[in-house]
Amino acid sequence: MRIRGGRLPAGRNAAGEGASGAGASGAGASGAGAAAEGGTGADGASGDGPAAGGRGSTGAGALSSPWVRGAAALLAGALPALAFPAPGLWWFAYGALVPWLLLIRTAPSPRRAALDGWIGGIGFVIAVHHWLIPSLHVFIVLLAALLGLLWAPWGLLVSRLLGGSPSVSRAVAAVVVLPSGWLTIELVRSWEGLGGPWGLLGASQWEVAPALRVASVGGVWLVSLLVLAVNTGAALLVADRAARTAAGVLLVVCALSVAAMWAWAPRPTNTGTGTGTVRIAVVQPGVVEGPGSVARRFDRGEELTRSLRGRNVDLVVWGESSIGAGAWERPETARRLAGLSRLVGADLLVNVDARQTDGSGRSGIFKSAVLVGPDGPTGDRYDKMRLVPFGEYVPARSLLGWATSVGKAAGEDRLRGDRQVVMTLPEGARGLRIGPLVCFETAFPDMSRGLVRDGAQVIVAQSATSTFQDSWAPAQHASLGALRAAENGRPMVHSTLTGISAAYGPRGERVGRPLGTDASAAEVFDLPLARGSTLYVRLGDWPVYGALAALAVLCAVEGLRALRRPAPGPPGPPARTAHGSPGRPGH
């Protein structure tokens, strides 16, 4: 598809088609500067790019209206959300960005390209996080507008590299730089204060075996790069006939790279016959509402745990906030949990959301994973380190505290833990070492990697998404376990209060039957243990560093090009006509 404009705007014919006044093709800052000087762009492209008002322009037609164009950008930015659960159209991710890329490349100016990027970013943020609307209300629009700004520079890159008729060198640069720019956006918004790494594009591929293999090499970051490279190549195929050969070759390179990783990347191996599995049970009470819901949820969890008697489990995992403040303050609670441990013959990993004192003497509300054995709490405790903005604390509360009156923001900030913890189960469970995570900490690749590097054999996540029970959130949250398992080559259990609870093997494969949001049950998973180390565990977030390096090279090249560009000379004397009148030629 080629988006063509109509008649050139007045006053641009000389800049767009004149032999000596050909402008740069791009809509980036350096391209615009070259056009202003009457030079050529980075690759000597002719002045028919969008910034010049030429063949890629939308000077006439539907997209010439800024309102129509803005609506198109908003919709195009929202499309990738369909690749995530619950729709789960994972294959759509490899073309979902093409409409957005094609729209930006036709921007008539750098400012419009940046605006298309910003508006599309707003659409992406709202679509991926739309299930937060009941909690944040109108505040999500402000949040999306702020985060959407991250895509404005990306819009400039798209216009600069895809605008006009890209040469082979510019096509190659686009397939490297545009994914790198997107990955930089994902890195910035992965900061906990901006909401954390929810909705990373690579996370949409959680059930695709080749993509999970790629994740074991470079984490979810490398999967995102792959998805963006394919989208960029597809946009080149559609946008410009001259770039189709280069785009086709680049797509083949992407496919061969995945095949090479599938064939040669290290794979986790089973620890051995007989002792190569561990039995972990999850307890999901289901939705419990109304007066006394905390106590009734505890009773239901106790009932379900009793049903595990005689099933030879090694560990029982309860969901996040399974024990509230009132219950934890009563000594009877610890006795009941210890009795359950003795009954089933395994330790319990419960989760306490209550006012406590940590090892350093700080007192406040902590959300803690606590291990309980036959004699009561063992002393193993992990305090959640990365808290949900507004849900568990309000950033800059003195300025944004009003959010508590608009949505369901935290009335009091919870305190953070200061270190990750690997817990060792008793000899009856073969000294199994588990690494606990709480809630959306499973979205942070570095946290699960840190636990595995510290010796965790199984990653155990405790979560509660009951606030978003009928949305896409439970499915999206549960799917993250597959990526964390594949990245680290270790099995992972995701235990929730109200679903979806699930388990994954060391290659990210689903194990057993997940418990949906309509279930109130206990489920036992036989998880294969693994040994060995994935490349991601060894090397860490190297795709991020590679992306930053690619952007740095681009900046250096553009800087050198700007320095080598000759400065405009002083204006020459006005041309004189045969009649000697510079002001009135021919008179």
XYZ file of C-alpha atoms in Angstrom:
587
model
C 0.000 0.000 0.000
C 1.265 3.445 -0.902
C -0.211 6.507 0.716
C 0.026 9.268 -1.880
C -0.742 12.901 -1.581
C -2.366 15.186 -4.070
C -1.055 18.432 -5.483
C 2.092 19.784 -3.859
C 1.600 22.629 -1.418
C 2.283 26.046 -2.853
C 5.887 27.142 -2.707
C 7.374 23.625 -2.418
C 7.827 22.630 -6.036
C 11.312 24.070 -6.219
C 12.412 22.407 -3.001
C 10.801 19.084 -3.831
C 11.679 18.670 -7.500
C 14.262 21.251 -8.515
C 17.554 19.816 -9.704
C 19.749 21.898 -7.510
C 17.378 22.416 -4.631
C 16.603 18.779 -3.788
C 15.998 18.413 -0.083
C 16.809 15.515 2.159
C 14.344 12.693 2.202
C 13.942 12.343 5.930
C 11.775 14.103 8.422
C 14.503 14.037 11.047
C 16.272 17.125 12.242
C 19.396 16.588 10.162
C 17.377 15.843 7.038
C 15.389 19.027 7.488
C 18.617 20.956 7.921
C 19.991 19.580 4.670
C 16.837 20.589 2.826
C 17.098 24.098 4.201
C 20.616 24.357 2.774
C 19.626 23.033 -0.624
C 21.795 19.914 -0.137
C 21.032 16.237 -0.161
C 20.105 13.844 2.630
C 22.191 11.217 4.313
C 21.955 8.852 1.414
C 21.538 11.336 -1.381
C 17.857 10.578 -1.771
C 15.851 12.871 -3.966
C 13.501 15.387 -2.507
C 10.316 13.358 -2.812
C 10.043 12.402 0.835
C 7.245 13.375 3.151
C 9.082 16.354 4.586
C 9.490 17.758 1.102
C 5.822 17.401 0.264
C 6.529 14.843 -2.455
C 5.389 11.302 -3.205
C 5.045 10.224 0.413
C 3.043 13.283 1.383
C -0.546 13.361 2.495
C -1.082 16.861 1.258
C -4.608 15.945 0.121
C -6.877 13.150 1.120
C -8.292 11.921 4.419
C -5.035 12.053 6.369
C -4.488 15.704 5.540
C -6.860 16.527 8.390
C -4.889 16.678 11.660
C -7.868 15.267 13.556
C -8.269 12.297 11.232
C -4.540 11.701 11.279
C -4.476 11.900 15.081
C -7.319 9.363 15.343
C -5.475 7.063 12.928
C -2.291 7.320 14.995
C -4.209 6.572 18.212
C -5.797 3.484 16.681
C -2.563 2.299 15.048
C -0.715 2.560 18.362
C -3.413 0.518 20.114
C -3.334 -2.413 17.663
C -0.390 -4.318 19.263
C -2.478 -4.856 22.422
C -4.366 -7.586 20.553
C -1.210 -9.737 20.538
C -1.239 -10.021 24.345
C -3.532 -12.212 26.418
C -6.479 -12.385 26.678
C -6.997 -12.037 22.882
C -3.651 -13.797 22.533
C -3.188 -13.152 18.809
C 0.568 -13.672 19.164
C 1.093 -13.895 15.396
C -0.444 -10.440 14.978
C 2.523 -8.896 16.812
C 4.699 -9.402 13.728
C 2.598 -6.980 11.683
C 0.715 -4.950 14.274
C 3.101 -1.996 14.049
C 3.099 -1.758 10.262
C 0.113 0.648 10.016
C 1.717 2.941 12.594
C 5.071 2.854 10.778
C 3.436 3.595 7.421
C 1.496 6.485 8.908
C 4.552 8.112 10.473
C 6.651 7.786 7.310
C 4.132 9.973 5.448
C 4.323 12.781 8.000
C 4.688 16.124 6.170
C 7.146 17.486 8.748
C 9.359 16.360 11.628
C 6.922 17.935 14.087
C 4.065 15.877 12.669
C 6.162 12.700 12.803
C 6.904 13.284 16.484
C 3.217 14.016 17.113
C 2.195 10.794 15.358
C 4.655 8.937 17.570
C 3.321 10.585 20.717
C -0.360 10.004 19.904
C 0.345 6.403 18.906
C 2.213 5.931 22.179
C -0.856 7.170 24.054
C -2.974 4.617 22.218
C -0.509 1.846 23.035
C -0.351 2.661 26.750
C -4.126 2.920 27.162
C -4.825 -0.249 25.161
C -2.253 -2.381 26.984
C -3.252 -1.029 30.418
C -6.970 -0.448 29.825
C -7.884 -2.774 32.690
C -6.524 -0.113 35.061
C -9.297 2.317 34.118
C -11.676 1.225 36.932
C -8.892 1.911 39.437
C -7.258 5.026 37.974
C -10.244 6.529 36.123
C -9.242 9.679 34.212
C -5.771 9.554 35.732
C -4.835 6.885 33.177
C -5.209 9.499 30.411
C -2.636 11.723 32.080
C -0.376 8.728 32.655
C -0.689 7.677 29.011
C 0.010 11.214 27.799
C 3.210 11.353 29.867
C 4.442 7.889 28.867
C 3.400 8.484 25.262
C 6.027 11.209 25.016
C 8.638 8.433 24.939
C 7.479 7.569 21.417
C 7.883 11.100 20.030
C 11.646 10.703 19.299
C 10.886 7.266 17.892
C 8.474 8.934 15.471
C 11.321 11.138 14.263
C 13.501 8.067 13.714
C 10.754 6.337 11.733
C 10.254 9.345 9.489
C 14.003 9.815 9.049
C 14.711 6.225 8.049
C 11.503 5.129 6.301
C 10.407 8.390 4.696
C 10.630 8.941 0.965
C 12.292 6.165 -1.028
C 14.740 4.439 1.357
C 18.028 3.260 -0.099
C 19.528 -0.102 0.793
C 21.743 1.447 3.456
C 18.807 3.303 4.968
C 16.674 0.137 4.940
C 19.398 -1.765 6.800
C 19.746 1.089 9.280
C 15.967 1.127 9.812
C 15.823 -2.578 10.697
C 18.560 -2.041 13.290
C 17.795 1.429 14.637
C 14.000 1.416 14.860
C 13.888 -1.754 17.017
C 16.703 -0.285 19.109
C 14.698 2.890 19.626
C 11.639 0.907 20.668
C 13.707 -1.189 23.070
C 15.061 1.997 24.640
C 11.464 3.079 25.244
C 10.739 -0.265 26.893
C 13.823 0.132 29.048
C 12.827 3.613 30.239
C 9.254 2.713 31.053
C 10.445 -0.428 32.840
C 11.473 1.818 35.699
C 9.206 0.952 38.601
C 8.216 4.596 39.094
C 6.760 4.665 35.564
C 4.737 1.507 36.072
C 7.286 -1.231 35.442
C 7.890 -3.427 32.395
C 4.280 -4.397 31.759
C 3.358 -4.857 28.112
C 6.839 -5.368 26.684
C 6.169 -6.355 23.094
C 8.271 -9.503 23.381
C 6.019 -10.726 26.211
C 3.258 -11.346 23.662
C 5.248 -14.384 22.449
C 5.039 -16.293 25.744
C 3.555 -19.464 24.201
C 5.686 -19.590 21.038
C 8.479 -22.148 21.444
C 11.011 -20.469 19.081
C 10.452 -17.130 20.813
C 10.992 -18.722 24.228
C 14.226 -20.124 22.856
C 15.239 -16.601 21.843
C 14.354 -15.437 25.372
C 16.829 -17.929 26.816
C 19.550 -16.157 24.809
C 18.718 -12.498 25.367
C 15.635 -12.346 27.547
C 12.361 -10.738 26.611
C 14.438 -7.813 25.283
C 15.788 -9.878 22.394
C 12.278 -11.091 21.555
C 11.097 -7.477 21.388
C 13.964 -6.629 19.037
C 13.014 -9.544 16.803
C 9.338 -8.544 16.676
C 10.229 -4.935 15.847
C 12.714 -5.980 13.159
C 10.056 -8.071 11.441
C 7.556 -5.195 11.598
C 10.102 -2.798 10.145
C 10.977 -5.196 7.341
C 7.293 -5.722 6.575
C 6.729 -1.958 6.447
C 9.590 -1.615 3.964
C 8.087 -4.345 1.795
C 4.788 -2.499 1.670
C 6.042 1.069 1.481
C 8.628 1.146 -1.272
C 9.286 -1.081 -4.256
C 12.977 -0.197 -4.396
C 13.536 -1.384 -0.817
C 11.708 -4.706 -1.175
C 14.766 -6.770 -1.999
C 16.715 -5.404 0.956
C 13.699 -5.876 3.236
C 13.245 -9.461 2.074
C 16.901 -10.257 2.734
C 16.681 -8.719 6.213
C 13.607 -10.789 7.065
C 15.432 -13.924 5.956
C 18.341 -12.942 8.223
C 15.905 -12.667 11.142
C 14.534 -16.144 10.409
C 18.018 -17.637 10.127
C 19.035 -16.009 13.414
C 16.089 -17.628 15.206
C 16.946 -20.976 13.608
C 20.560 -20.655 14.775
C 19.496 -19.904 18.339
C 17.087 -22.837 18.273
C 19.850 -25.176 17.119
C 22.870 -24.049 19.125
C 21.873 -22.078 22.217
C 22.435 -23.984 25.497
C 19.378 -25.831 26.774
C 18.557 -26.636 30.412
C 18.847 -30.340 31.178
C 16.979 -32.468 33.713
C 18.795 -33.064 36.983
C 18.451 -36.819 36.783
C 16.141 -39.818 36.962
C 13.978 -40.228 40.040
C 14.954 -36.965 41.706
C 14.431 -34.810 38.648
C 10.990 -33.479 39.626
C 9.488 -31.601 42.529
C 5.815 -31.536 43.582
C 4.507 -28.086 44.361
C 0.871 -27.375 45.196
C -0.902 -24.037 44.741
C -3.908 -23.053 46.818
C -6.401 -20.727 45.102
C -9.352 -19.814 47.359
C -11.210 -17.981 44.615
C -13.297 -14.837 44.905
C -14.366 -14.205 48.505
C -16.207 -10.933 49.064
C -18.347 -9.191 51.634
C -18.035 -8.753 55.406
C -15.378 -10.926 57.010
C -13.878 -11.799 53.611
C -10.300 -11.910 54.981
C -11.177 -14.504 57.632
C -13.362 -16.524 55.244
C -10.595 -16.547 52.617
C -8.179 -17.899 55.221
C -10.683 -20.607 56.149
C -11.078 -21.582 52.501
C -7.308 -21.704 52.025
C -7.028 -23.931 55.090
C -9.754 -26.239 53.751
C -8.065 -26.579 50.367
C -4.673 -27.217 51.968
C -6.141 -30.065 54.040
C -7.245 -31.706 50.778
C -3.555 -32.135 49.883
C -2.959 -34.643 52.671
C -1.295 -37.813 51.372
C -0.300 -36.344 48.005
C 3.418 -36.189 48.857
C 3.891 -32.537 48.004
C 7.199 -30.778 48.682
C 5.778 -27.269 49.072
C 2.375 -25.601 49.329
C 2.089 -22.043 47.980
C -0.654 -19.586 48.898
C -1.348 -16.432 46.922
C -0.467 -12.810 47.576
C -2.094 -11.205 50.658
C -3.492 -14.578 51.636
C -3.130 -13.531 55.287
C -4.310 -10.075 56.269
C -3.327 -7.858 59.175
C -5.962 -9.085 61.607
C -5.131 -12.759 61.161
C -1.353 -12.337 61.329
C -1.539 -10.495 64.624
C -3.211 -13.476 66.332
C -0.942 -16.284 67.638
C -3.635 -18.753 66.669
C -2.864 -18.129 62.983
C 0.719 -19.414 63.256
C -0.513 -22.508 65.125
C -3.091 -23.276 62.445
C -0.516 -22.919 59.678
C 1.971 -25.127 61.519
C -0.757 -27.744 61.938
C -1.415 -27.663 58.190
C 2.295 -28.152 57.521
C 2.383 -31.215 59.738
C -0.799 -32.566 58.143
C 0.399 -32.392 54.524
C 4.057 -33.104 55.348
C 5.398 -29.989 53.610
C 6.242 -26.369 54.330
C 3.788 -23.632 53.416
C 4.789 -20.419 51.656
C 2.139 -17.888 52.646
C 1.931 -14.170 51.975
C 1.335 -11.608 54.692
C 0.029 -8.098 54.019
C 0.272 -6.494 57.447
C 2.115 -4.079 59.683
C 5.403 -5.690 60.706
C 8.975 -4.954 61.735
C 11.820 -6.043 59.498
C 15.331 -7.141 60.438
C 16.643 -3.594 60.429
C 13.994 -2.392 62.859
C 11.735 -0.592 60.379
C 8.042 -0.788 61.213
C 5.252 -0.384 58.705
C 3.122 -2.298 56.236
C 5.145 -4.938 54.404
C 3.965 -7.467 51.861
C 5.987 -10.550 52.756
C 6.465 -14.113 51.574
C 6.790 -16.157 54.788
C 7.814 -19.805 55.035
C 5.951 -21.828 57.669
C 7.025 -25.310 58.789
C 5.674 -27.883 61.269
C 6.894 -25.763 64.168
C 5.602 -22.443 62.853
C 7.360 -19.689 60.859
C 10.879 -20.818 59.991
C 12.346 -17.314 59.965
C 12.638 -17.282 56.157
C 10.912 -14.133 54.945
C 11.060 -12.037 51.810
C 9.666 -8.497 51.803
C 8.441 -7.274 48.444
C 10.969 -4.859 46.945
C 9.225 -3.388 43.913
C 5.857 -1.923 44.684
C 2.986 -1.102 42.347
C 2.742 2.672 41.802
C -0.535 4.023 43.213
C -1.683 0.493 44.099
C 0.826 0.056 46.955
C 2.331 3.492 47.205
C 1.760 6.934 45.719
C 4.833 8.440 44.016
C 5.494 11.970 45.300
C 2.503 11.675 47.605
C 2.757 15.333 48.605
C 2.022 16.269 44.974
C -0.089 13.331 43.772
C -1.907 12.391 46.938
C -5.142 13.649 45.366
C -5.144 10.411 43.333
C -6.478 8.606 46.414
C -9.737 10.524 46.048
C -10.046 9.852 42.317
C -9.244 6.143 42.089
C -8.249 3.240 44.311
C -4.777 4.474 45.137
C -3.033 3.307 48.305
C -4.097 5.227 51.393
C -0.753 4.446 53.065
C 2.552 3.589 51.434
C 3.891 0.109 52.004
C 7.550 -0.328 52.874
C 10.053 -2.053 50.573
C 12.308 -4.956 51.273
C 16.012 -4.342 50.843
C 17.233 -7.641 49.384
C 16.156 -10.744 47.520
C 15.983 -14.023 49.421
C 16.530 -17.635 48.401
C 14.844 -20.042 50.834
C 15.963 -23.618 51.473
C 13.325 -26.224 52.226
C 13.986 -29.007 54.771
C 15.657 -32.291 53.877
C 12.258 -33.914 53.440
C 11.932 -31.787 50.299
C 15.539 -32.657 49.321
C 16.772 -29.231 50.383
C 15.039 -27.572 47.465
C 16.016 -23.914 47.033
C 13.179 -21.602 46.021
C 13.250 -17.940 44.968
C 10.067 -16.014 45.892
C 8.657 -13.065 43.963
C 5.531 -11.109 44.819
C 2.927 -9.803 42.359
C 4.217 -7.743 39.436
C 7.852 -8.430 40.345
C 7.472 -11.272 37.848
C 7.439 -8.600 35.126
C 11.052 -7.607 35.926
C 13.497 -9.955 34.142
C 16.416 -8.965 36.361
C 14.719 -10.132 39.562
C 14.179 -13.749 38.519
C 17.675 -13.799 36.985
C 19.137 -12.597 40.272
C 17.395 -15.393 42.176
C 18.695 -18.039 39.781
C 22.226 -16.664 39.993
C 21.882 -16.953 43.789
C 21.041 -20.631 43.476
C 17.239 -20.824 43.226
C 16.074 -24.075 41.635
C 12.427 -23.009 41.361
C 10.993 -19.502 41.000
C 7.809 -19.084 43.050
C 5.491 -16.136 42.463
C 2.582 -15.115 44.708
C 0.007 -12.835 43.154
C -3.489 -11.384 43.485
C -5.340 -9.789 40.580
C -8.862 -9.978 42.005
C -9.328 -6.236 41.473
C -9.078 -6.926 37.731
C -10.829 -10.283 37.781
C -12.859 -9.945 34.592
C -10.191 -8.165 32.547
C -7.151 -9.229 30.524
C -4.860 -8.696 33.524
C -4.953 -12.216 35.082
C -4.056 -13.891 31.795
C -1.304 -11.377 31.052
C 0.151 -11.763 34.531
C 0.165 -15.554 34.424
C 1.793 -15.568 30.978
C 4.886 -13.796 32.339
C 5.857 -16.992 34.154
C 6.595 -18.727 30.855
C 9.092 -16.027 29.886
C 10.815 -15.971 33.269
C 11.142 -19.775 33.201
C 12.552 -19.807 29.661
C 14.962 -16.931 30.319
C 16.504 -18.649 33.307
C 16.127 -22.335 32.478
C 14.285 -22.951 35.761
C 10.683 -24.003 36.448
C 8.277 -21.416 37.796
C 5.048 -21.534 39.780
C 2.518 -18.692 39.706
C 0.073 -18.939 42.629
C -2.821 -16.501 42.937
C -5.809 -15.875 45.191
C -8.402 -15.799 42.423
C -6.661 -17.029 39.252
C -4.958 -17.547 36.953
C -2.576 -19.929 38.770
C -0.175 -21.820 36.519
C 3.191 -23.588 36.336
C 5.903 -23.749 33.689
C 8.859 -25.998 33.014
C 12.464 -24.842 32.547
C 11.921 -24.162 28.832
C 8.823 -22.090 29.408
C 6.487 -24.943 28.525
C 3.197 -25.124 30.406
C 3.036 -27.845 33.063
C -0.240 -29.351 34.259
C -3.618 -27.650 34.260
C -3.866 -23.941 35.105
C -6.551 -22.769 37.512
C -8.784 -20.209 35.840
C -10.446 -17.179 37.389
C -13.593 -19.197 38.077
C -11.811 -21.879 40.132
C -11.571 -22.354 43.892
C -9.228 -25.306 44.203
C -5.812 -26.718 45.055
C -3.660 -28.070 42.252
C -0.438 -30.084 42.345
C 2.221 -29.565 39.682
C 5.071 -31.997 39.007
C 7.833 -29.654 37.917
C 10.981 -30.917 36.168
C 14.110 -29.534 37.795
C 16.972 -28.438 35.585
C 20.668 -27.731 35.702
C 22.930 -25.698 33.518
C 22.763 -22.027 32.676
C 21.131 -20.146 29.838
C 22.965 -17.434 27.939
C 20.618 -14.877 29.424
C 21.590 -15.884 32.960
C 25.270 -15.674 32.002
C 25.218 -12.486 29.948
C 22.245 -10.542 31.271
C 20.561 -7.723 29.362
C 23.055 -7.559 26.513
C 20.371 -6.752 23.868
C 19.637 -3.530 25.761
C 23.296 -2.515 25.655
C 23.423 -3.399 21.960
C 20.394 -1.235 21.255
C 21.900 1.706 23.126
C 25.148 1.227 21.196
C 23.264 1.255 17.874
C 21.589 4.531 18.781
C 24.936 5.968 19.886
C 26.483 5.037 16.506
C 23.569 6.708 14.722
C 24.033 9.885 16.752
C 27.786 9.843 16.039
C 27.265 9.376 12.288
C 24.699 12.167 12.153
C 26.987 14.408 14.181
C 29.948 13.816 11.860
C 27.760 14.401 8.851
C 26.602 17.708 10.291
C 30.194 18.788 10.951
C 31.296 17.924 7.407
C 28.387 19.743 5.803
C 29.691 23.033 4.383
C 28.353 26.134 6.010
C 26.169 28.301 3.784
C 28.157 31.104 2.169
C 27.197 34.779 2.092
C 24.344 35.606 -0.263
C 25.489 36.655 -3.724
C 24.524 39.899 -5.464
C 21.018 39.979 -6.872
C 20.677 38.805 -10.446
C 20.304 41.618 -12.990
C 18.129 41.427 -16.042
C 18.832 42.650 -19.528
C 17.085 45.901 -18.682
C 19.198 46.321 -15.555
C 16.381 46.135 -13.057
C 16.894 43.549 -10.292
C 13.528 44.354 -8.783
C 11.371 44.173 -11.933
C 12.796 41.623 -14.406
C 11.962 42.303 -17.955
C 10.940 45.904 -17.313
